[in-house]
mmCIF file of C-alpha atoms in Angstrom:
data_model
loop_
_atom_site.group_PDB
_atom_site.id
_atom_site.type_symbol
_atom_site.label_atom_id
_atom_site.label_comp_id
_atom_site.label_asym_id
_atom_site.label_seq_id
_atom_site.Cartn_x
_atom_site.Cartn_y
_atom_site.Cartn_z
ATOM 1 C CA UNK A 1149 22.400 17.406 -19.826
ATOM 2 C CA UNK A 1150 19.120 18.768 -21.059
ATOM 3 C CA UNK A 1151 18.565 16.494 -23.798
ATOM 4 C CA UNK A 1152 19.156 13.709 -21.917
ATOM 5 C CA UNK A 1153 16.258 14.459 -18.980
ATOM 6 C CA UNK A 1154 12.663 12.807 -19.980
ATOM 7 C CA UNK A 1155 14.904 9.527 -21.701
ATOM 8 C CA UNK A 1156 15.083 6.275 -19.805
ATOM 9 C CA UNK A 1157 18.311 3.864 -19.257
ATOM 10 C CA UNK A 1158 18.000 0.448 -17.885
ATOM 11 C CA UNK A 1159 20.838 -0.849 -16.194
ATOM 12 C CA UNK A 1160 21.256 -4.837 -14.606
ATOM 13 C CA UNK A 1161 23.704 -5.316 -11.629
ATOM 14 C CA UNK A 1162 23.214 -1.921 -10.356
ATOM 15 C CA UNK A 1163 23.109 -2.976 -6.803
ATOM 16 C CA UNK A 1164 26.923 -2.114 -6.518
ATOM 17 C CA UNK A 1165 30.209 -1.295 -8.020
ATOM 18 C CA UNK A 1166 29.745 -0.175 -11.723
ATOM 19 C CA UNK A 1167 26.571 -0.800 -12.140
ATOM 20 C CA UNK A 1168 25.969 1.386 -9.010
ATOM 21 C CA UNK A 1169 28.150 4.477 -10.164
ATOM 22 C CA UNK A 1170 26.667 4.087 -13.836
ATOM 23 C CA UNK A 1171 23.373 4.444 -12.129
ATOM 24 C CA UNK A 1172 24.547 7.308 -10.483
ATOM 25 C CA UNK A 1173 26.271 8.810 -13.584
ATOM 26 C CA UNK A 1174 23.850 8.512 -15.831
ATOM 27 C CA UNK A 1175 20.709 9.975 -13.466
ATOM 28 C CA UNK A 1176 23.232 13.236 -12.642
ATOM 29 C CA UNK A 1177 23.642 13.690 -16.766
ATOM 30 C CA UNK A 1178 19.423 13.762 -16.517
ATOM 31 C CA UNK A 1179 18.910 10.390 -17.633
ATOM 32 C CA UNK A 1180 15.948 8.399 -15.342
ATOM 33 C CA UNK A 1181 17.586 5.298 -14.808
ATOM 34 C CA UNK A 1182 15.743 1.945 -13.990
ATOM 35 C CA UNK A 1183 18.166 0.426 -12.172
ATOM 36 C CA UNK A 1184 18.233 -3.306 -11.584
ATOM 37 C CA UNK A 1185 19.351 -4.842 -8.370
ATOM 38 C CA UNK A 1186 18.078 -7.966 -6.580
ATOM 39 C CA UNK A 1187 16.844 -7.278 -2.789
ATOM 40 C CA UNK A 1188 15.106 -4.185 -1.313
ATOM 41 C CA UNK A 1189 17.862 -3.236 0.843
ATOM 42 C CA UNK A 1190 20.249 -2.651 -2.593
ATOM 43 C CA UNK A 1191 16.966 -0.605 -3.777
ATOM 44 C CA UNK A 1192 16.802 1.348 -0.859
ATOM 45 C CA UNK A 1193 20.099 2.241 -0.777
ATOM 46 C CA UNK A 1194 20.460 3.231 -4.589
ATOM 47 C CA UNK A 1195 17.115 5.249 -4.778
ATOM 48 C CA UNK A 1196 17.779 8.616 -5.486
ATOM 49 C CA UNK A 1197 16.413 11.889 -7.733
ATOM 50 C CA UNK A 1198 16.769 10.357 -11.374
ATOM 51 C CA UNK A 1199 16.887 6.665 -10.101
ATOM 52 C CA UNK A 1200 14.038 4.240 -9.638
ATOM 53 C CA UNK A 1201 15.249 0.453 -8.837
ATOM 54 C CA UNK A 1202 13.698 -1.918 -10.059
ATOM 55 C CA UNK A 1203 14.276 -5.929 -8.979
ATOM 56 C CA UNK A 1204 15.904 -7.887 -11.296
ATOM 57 C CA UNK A 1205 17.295 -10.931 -11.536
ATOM 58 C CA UNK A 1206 17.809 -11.581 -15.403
ATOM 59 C CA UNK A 1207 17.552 -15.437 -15.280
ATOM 60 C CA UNK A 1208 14.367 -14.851 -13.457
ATOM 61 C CA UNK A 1209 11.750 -14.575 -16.878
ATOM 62 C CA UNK A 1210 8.769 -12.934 -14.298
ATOM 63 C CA UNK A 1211 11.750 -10.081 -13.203
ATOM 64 C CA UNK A 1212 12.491 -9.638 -16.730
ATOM 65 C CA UNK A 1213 8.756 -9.048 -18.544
ATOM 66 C CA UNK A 1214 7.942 -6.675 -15.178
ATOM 67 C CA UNK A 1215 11.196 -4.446 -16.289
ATOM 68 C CA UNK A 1216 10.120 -4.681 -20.493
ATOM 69 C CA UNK A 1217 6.137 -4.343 -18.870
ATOM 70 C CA UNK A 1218 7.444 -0.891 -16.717
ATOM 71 C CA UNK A 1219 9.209 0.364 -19.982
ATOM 72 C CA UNK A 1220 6.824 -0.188 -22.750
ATOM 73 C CA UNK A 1221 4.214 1.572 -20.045
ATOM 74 C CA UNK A 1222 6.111 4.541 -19.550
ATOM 75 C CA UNK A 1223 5.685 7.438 -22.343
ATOM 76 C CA UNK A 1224 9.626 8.398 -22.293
ATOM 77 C CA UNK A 1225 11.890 6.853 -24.943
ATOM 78 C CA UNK A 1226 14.142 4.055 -24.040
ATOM 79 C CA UNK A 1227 17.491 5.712 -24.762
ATOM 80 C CA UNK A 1228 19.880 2.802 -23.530
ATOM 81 C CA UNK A 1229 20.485 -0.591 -22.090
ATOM 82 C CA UNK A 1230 23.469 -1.396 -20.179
ATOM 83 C CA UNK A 1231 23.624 -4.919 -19.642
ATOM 84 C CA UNK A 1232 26.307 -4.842 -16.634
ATOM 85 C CA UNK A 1233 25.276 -7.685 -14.479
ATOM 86 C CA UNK A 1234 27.498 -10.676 -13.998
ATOM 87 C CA UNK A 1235 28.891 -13.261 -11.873
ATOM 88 C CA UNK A 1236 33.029 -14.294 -11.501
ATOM 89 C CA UNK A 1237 33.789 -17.682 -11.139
ATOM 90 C CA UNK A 1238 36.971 -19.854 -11.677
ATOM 91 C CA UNK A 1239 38.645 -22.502 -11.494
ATOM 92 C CA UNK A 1240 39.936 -25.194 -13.595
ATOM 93 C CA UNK A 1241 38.047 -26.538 -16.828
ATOM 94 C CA UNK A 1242 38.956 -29.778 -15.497
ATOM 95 C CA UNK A 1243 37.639 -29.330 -11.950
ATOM 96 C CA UNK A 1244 34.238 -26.846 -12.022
ATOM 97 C CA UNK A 1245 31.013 -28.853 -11.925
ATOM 98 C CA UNK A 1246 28.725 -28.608 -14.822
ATOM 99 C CA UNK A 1247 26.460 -26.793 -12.755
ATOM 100 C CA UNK A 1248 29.060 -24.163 -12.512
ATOM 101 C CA UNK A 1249 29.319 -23.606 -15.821
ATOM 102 C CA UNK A 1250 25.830 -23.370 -16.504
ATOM 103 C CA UNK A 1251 25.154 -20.893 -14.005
ATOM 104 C CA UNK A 1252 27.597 -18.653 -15.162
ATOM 105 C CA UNK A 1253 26.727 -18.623 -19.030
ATOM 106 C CA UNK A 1254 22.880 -18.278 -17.349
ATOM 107 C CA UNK A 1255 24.003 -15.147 -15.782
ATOM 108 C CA UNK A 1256 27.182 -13.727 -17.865
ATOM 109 C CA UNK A 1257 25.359 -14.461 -21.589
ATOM 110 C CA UNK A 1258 21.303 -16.069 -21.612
ATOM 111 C CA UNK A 1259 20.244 -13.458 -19.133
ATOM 112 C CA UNK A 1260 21.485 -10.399 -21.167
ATOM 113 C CA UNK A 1261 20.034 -11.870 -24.551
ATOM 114 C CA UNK A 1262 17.091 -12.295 -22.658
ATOM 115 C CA UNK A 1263 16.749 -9.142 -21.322
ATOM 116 C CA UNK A 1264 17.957 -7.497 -24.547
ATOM 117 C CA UNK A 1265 15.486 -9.579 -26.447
ATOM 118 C CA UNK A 1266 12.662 -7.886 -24.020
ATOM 119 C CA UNK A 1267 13.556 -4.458 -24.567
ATOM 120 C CA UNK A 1268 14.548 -4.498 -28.416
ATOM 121 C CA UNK A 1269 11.333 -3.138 -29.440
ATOM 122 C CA UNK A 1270 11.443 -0.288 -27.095
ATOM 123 C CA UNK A 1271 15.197 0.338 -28.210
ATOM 124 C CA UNK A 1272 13.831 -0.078 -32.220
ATOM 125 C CA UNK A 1273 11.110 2.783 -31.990
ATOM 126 C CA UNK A 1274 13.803 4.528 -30.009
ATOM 127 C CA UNK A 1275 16.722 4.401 -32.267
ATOM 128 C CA UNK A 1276 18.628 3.220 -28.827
ATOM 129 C CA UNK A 1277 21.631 1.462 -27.793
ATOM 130 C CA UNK A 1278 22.787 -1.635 -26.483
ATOM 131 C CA UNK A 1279 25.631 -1.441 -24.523
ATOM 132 C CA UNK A 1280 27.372 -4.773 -23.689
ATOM 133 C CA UNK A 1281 30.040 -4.982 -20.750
ATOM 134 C CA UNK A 1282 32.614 -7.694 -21.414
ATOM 135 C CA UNK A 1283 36.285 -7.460 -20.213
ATOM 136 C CA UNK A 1284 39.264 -8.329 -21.501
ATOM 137 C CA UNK A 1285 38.444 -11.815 -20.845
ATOM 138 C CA UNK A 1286 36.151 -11.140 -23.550
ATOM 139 C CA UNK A 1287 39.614 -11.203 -25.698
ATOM 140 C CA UNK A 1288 42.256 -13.294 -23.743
ATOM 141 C CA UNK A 1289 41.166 -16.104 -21.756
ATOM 142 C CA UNK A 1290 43.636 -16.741 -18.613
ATOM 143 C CA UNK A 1291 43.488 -20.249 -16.674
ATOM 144 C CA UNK A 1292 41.286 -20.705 -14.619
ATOM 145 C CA UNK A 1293 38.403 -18.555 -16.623
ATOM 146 C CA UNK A 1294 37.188 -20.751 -19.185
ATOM 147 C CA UNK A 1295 33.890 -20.337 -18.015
ATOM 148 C CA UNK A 1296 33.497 -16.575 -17.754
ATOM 149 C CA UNK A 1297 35.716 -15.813 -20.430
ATOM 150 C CA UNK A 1298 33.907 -18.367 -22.409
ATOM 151 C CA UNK A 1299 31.034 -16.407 -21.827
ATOM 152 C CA UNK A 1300 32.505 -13.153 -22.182
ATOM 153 C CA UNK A 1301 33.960 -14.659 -25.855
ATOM 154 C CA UNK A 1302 30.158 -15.450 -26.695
ATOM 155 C CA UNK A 1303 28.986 -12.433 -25.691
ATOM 156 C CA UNK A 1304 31.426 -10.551 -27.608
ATOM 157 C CA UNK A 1305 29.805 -12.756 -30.960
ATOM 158 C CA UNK A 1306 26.352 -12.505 -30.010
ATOM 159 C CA UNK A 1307 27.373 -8.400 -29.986
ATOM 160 C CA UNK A 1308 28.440 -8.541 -33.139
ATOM 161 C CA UNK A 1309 25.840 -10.233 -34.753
ATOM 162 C CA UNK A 1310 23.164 -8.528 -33.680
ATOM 163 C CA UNK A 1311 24.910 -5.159 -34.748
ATOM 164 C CA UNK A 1312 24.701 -6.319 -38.284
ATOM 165 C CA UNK A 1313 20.969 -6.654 -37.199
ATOM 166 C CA UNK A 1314 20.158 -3.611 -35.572
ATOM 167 C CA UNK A 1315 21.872 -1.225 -37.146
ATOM 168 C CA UNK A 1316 20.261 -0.522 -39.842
ATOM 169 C CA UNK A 1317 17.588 0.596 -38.085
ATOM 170 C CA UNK A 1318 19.537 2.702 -36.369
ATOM 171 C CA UNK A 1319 20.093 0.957 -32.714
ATOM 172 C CA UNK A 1320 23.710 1.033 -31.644
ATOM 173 C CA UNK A 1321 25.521 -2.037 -30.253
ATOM 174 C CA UNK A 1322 28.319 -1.410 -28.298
ATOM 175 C CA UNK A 1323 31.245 -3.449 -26.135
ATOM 176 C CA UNK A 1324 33.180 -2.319 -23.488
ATOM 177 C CA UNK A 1325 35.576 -4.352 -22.128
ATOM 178 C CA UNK A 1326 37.324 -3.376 -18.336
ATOM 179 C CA UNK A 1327 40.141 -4.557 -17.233
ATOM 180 C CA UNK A 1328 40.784 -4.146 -13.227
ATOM 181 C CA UNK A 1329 38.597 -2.350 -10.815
ATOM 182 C CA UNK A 1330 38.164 -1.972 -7.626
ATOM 183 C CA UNK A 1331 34.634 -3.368 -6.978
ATOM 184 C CA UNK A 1332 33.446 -6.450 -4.876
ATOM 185 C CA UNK A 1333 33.058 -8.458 -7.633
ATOM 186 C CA UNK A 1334 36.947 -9.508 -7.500
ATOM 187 C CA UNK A 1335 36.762 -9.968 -4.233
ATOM 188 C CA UNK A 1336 33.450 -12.363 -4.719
ATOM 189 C CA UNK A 1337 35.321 -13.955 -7.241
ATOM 190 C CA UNK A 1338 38.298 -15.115 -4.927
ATOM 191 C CA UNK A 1339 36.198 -16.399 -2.442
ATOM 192 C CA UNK A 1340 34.429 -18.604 -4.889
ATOM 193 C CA UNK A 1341 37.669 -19.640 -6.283
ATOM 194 C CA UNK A 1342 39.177 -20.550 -3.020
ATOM 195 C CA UNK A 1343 35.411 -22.584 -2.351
ATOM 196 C CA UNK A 1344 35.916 -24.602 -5.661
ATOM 197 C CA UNK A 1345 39.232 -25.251 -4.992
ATOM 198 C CA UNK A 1346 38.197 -26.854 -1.971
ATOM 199 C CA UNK A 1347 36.073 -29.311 -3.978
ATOM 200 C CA UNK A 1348 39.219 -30.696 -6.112
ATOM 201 C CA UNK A 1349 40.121 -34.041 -6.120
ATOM 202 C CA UNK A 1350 43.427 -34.621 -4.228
ATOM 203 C CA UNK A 1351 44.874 -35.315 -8.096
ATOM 204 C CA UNK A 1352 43.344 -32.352 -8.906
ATOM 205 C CA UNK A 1353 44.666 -30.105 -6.173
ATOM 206 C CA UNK A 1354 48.279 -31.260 -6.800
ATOM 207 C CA UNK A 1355 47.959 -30.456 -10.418
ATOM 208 C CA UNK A 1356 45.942 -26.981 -9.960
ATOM 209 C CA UNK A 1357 46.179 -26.018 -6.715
ATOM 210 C CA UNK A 1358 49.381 -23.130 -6.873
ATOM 211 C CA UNK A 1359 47.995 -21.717 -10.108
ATOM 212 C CA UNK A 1360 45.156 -21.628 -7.995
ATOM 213 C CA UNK A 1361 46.508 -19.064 -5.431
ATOM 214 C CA UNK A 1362 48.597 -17.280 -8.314
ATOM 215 C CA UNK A 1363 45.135 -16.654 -10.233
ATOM 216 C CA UNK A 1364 43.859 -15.262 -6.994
ATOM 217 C CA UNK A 1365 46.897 -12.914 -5.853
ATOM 218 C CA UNK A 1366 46.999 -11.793 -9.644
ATOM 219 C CA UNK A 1367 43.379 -11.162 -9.622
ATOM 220 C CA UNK A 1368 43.617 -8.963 -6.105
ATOM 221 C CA UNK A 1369 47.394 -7.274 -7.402
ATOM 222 C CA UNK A 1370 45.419 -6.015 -10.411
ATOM 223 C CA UNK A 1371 42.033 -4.801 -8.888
ATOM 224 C CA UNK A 1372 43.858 -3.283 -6.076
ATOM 225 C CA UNK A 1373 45.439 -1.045 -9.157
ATOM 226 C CA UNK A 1374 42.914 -0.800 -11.266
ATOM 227 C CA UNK A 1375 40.472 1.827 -12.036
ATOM 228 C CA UNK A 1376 37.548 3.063 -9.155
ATOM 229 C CA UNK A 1377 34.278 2.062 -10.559
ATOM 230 C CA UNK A 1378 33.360 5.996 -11.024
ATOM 231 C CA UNK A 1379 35.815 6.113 -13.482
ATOM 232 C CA UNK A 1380 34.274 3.022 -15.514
ATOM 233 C CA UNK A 1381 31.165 4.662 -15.182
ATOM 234 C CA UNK A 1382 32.069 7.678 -16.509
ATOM 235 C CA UNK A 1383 33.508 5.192 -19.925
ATOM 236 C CA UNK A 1384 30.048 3.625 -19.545
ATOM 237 C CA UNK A 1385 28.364 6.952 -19.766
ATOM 238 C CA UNK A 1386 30.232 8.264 -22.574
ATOM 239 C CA UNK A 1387 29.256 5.094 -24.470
ATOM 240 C CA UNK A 1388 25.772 5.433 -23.587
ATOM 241 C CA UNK A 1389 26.069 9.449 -24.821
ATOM 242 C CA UNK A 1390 28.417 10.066 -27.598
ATOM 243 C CA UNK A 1391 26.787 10.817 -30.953
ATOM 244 C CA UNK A 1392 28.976 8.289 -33.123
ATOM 245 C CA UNK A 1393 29.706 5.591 -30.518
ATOM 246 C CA UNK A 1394 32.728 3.047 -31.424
ATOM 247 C CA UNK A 1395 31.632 -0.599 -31.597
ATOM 248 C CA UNK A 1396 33.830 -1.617 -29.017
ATOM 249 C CA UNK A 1397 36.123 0.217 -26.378
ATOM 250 C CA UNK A 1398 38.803 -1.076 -24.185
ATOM 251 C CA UNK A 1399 38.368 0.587 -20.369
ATOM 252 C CA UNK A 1400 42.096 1.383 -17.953
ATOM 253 C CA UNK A 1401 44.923 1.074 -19.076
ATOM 254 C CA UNK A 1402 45.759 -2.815 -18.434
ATOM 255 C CA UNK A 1403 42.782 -3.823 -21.122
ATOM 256 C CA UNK A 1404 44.149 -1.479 -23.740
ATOM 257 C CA UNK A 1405 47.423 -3.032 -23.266
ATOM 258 C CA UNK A 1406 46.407 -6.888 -23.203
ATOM 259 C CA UNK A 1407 44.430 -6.574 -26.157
ATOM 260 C CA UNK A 1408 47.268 -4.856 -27.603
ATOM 261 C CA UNK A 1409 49.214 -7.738 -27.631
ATOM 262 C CA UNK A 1410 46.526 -10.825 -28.130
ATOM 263 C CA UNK A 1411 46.325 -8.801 -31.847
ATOM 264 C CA UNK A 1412 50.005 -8.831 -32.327
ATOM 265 C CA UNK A 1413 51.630 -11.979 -30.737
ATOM 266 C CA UNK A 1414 51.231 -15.292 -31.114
ATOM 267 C CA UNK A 1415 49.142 -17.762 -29.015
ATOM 268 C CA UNK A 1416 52.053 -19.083 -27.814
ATOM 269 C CA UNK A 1417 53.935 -16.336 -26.916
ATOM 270 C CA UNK A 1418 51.102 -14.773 -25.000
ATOM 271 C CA UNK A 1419 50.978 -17.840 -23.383
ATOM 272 C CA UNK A 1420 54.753 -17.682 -22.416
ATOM 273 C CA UNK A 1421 53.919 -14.016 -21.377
ATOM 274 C CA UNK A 1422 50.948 -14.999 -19.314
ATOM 275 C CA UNK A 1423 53.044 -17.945 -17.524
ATOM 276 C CA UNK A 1424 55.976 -15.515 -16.895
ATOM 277 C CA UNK A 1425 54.093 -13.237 -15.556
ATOM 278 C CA UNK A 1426 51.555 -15.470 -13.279
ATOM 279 C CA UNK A 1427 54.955 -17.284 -12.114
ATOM 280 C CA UNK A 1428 55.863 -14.790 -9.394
ATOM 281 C CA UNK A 1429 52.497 -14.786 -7.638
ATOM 282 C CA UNK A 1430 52.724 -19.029 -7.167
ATOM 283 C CA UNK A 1431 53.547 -19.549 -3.590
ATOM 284 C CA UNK A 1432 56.918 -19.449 -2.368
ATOM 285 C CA UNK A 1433 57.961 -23.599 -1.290
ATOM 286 C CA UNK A 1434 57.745 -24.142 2.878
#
């Protein structure tokens, strides 16, 4: 813990869930952590010993040269950034407005590049890291998630690239990609689904509608078993800490196993598997 105290870690979406318990993590292994959340009341509630919040919306530009402004002022090296925020949104690529999908790649891709692009010269004198959270959409996209896996799949990219970039001046880059867990994220994400789904043309409905509601009782089947948030903070941590990170690391056991197979089946074959398996949460006929 010692040589961790007089370092700083920024980490977005810290208002709850993850980004929350990585906050907390992170400040208990002597880290000072600016973490970013977007109204007072998630700043009061989040300030402890070891954590300062800071507001930050990162598709706000003002929010995001205040946090680079707060780091470049502060004499402590800028160990890590954990770019963590994100928004869940599906429905069908047929059926979500264009605004839709541009709010989502705003938040899920431009606003980390943006924010990364901010810090990289604190991170460069530093010999930091970046650390990237994806998800196994990142690998596999489901129905219904073309636009956040989408932007999960360009995130992933945009990681590697600037990997080749960084590294050799010795700034880590590194993806972690989650699978289920219990945050209100999901939960957020259901209720927007059911929203959109609301919006569908009555063509629409009768073509999307059931996969629909299996999406969203597969979505709530697999958070309600998947791994508490403290436990993907402590896999954020460790990526954040270990000497040698790896470039990427899968996070519970349902992520290791999905990527598993997208490397070693076919695309259709995963798609049979995907369809078998989403078949038992369509509803059951009146």
């Amino acid at each position: 813990m010692a040589e961790h105290v007089q370092k700083l870690v920024v980490v977005t979406g810290a208002s709850t869930g993850m980004g929350a318990s990585t906050a907390r993590e992170l400040a208990r292994q002597g880290f000072h952590v600016l973490a970013g959340v977007r109204r007072d009341r998630d700043a009061e509630a989040l300030r402890s010993a070891g954590i300062e919040p800071v507001i930050l919306d990162i598709t706000e530009p003002g929010q995001v040269e205040a946090v680079a402004a707060r780091v470049a002022d502060d004499p402590r090296p800028l160990h890590a950034l954990v770019n963590n925020a994100g928004i869940q949104v599906n429905a069908p690529v047929e059926a979500l407005p264009m605004a839709e999908w541009r709010r989502v790649f705003e938040v899920n891709l431009f606003g980390h590049i943006a924010l990364t692009q901010a810090l990289l010269p604190a991170l460069l004198r530093s010999r930091g890291r970046v650390i990237n959270i994806s998800s196994i959409g990142g690998r596999t996209a489901m129905p219904t998630y073309g636009a956040y896996a989408g932007a999960k799949f360009a995130l992933e990219a945009v990681s590697d690239a600037l990997r080749r970039e960084v590294e050799p001046f010795g700034v880590r880059v590194v993806v972690l990609e989650p699978g289920g867990v219990r945050t209100e994220m999901a939960t957020r994400g259901i209720a927007t689904a059911n929203d959109l789904a609301t919006r569908m043309t009555p063509e629409q409905h009768q073509r999307y509608g059931g996969l629909v509601q299996a999406i969203n009782s597969l979505m709530a089947s697999g958070t309600a078993s998947g791994l508490t948030a403290d436990a993907a903070a402590r896999a954020i941590a460790k990526a954040v800490t270990t000497p040698r990170p790896r470039t990427r690391y899968a996070v519970g056991r349902d992520a290791a196993l999905i990527i598993r197979l997208s490397r070693i089946l076919s695309d259709r074959t995963l798609d049979r598997v995907i369809a078998t398996n989403l078949r038992r949460h369509y509803p059951k006929p009146a």
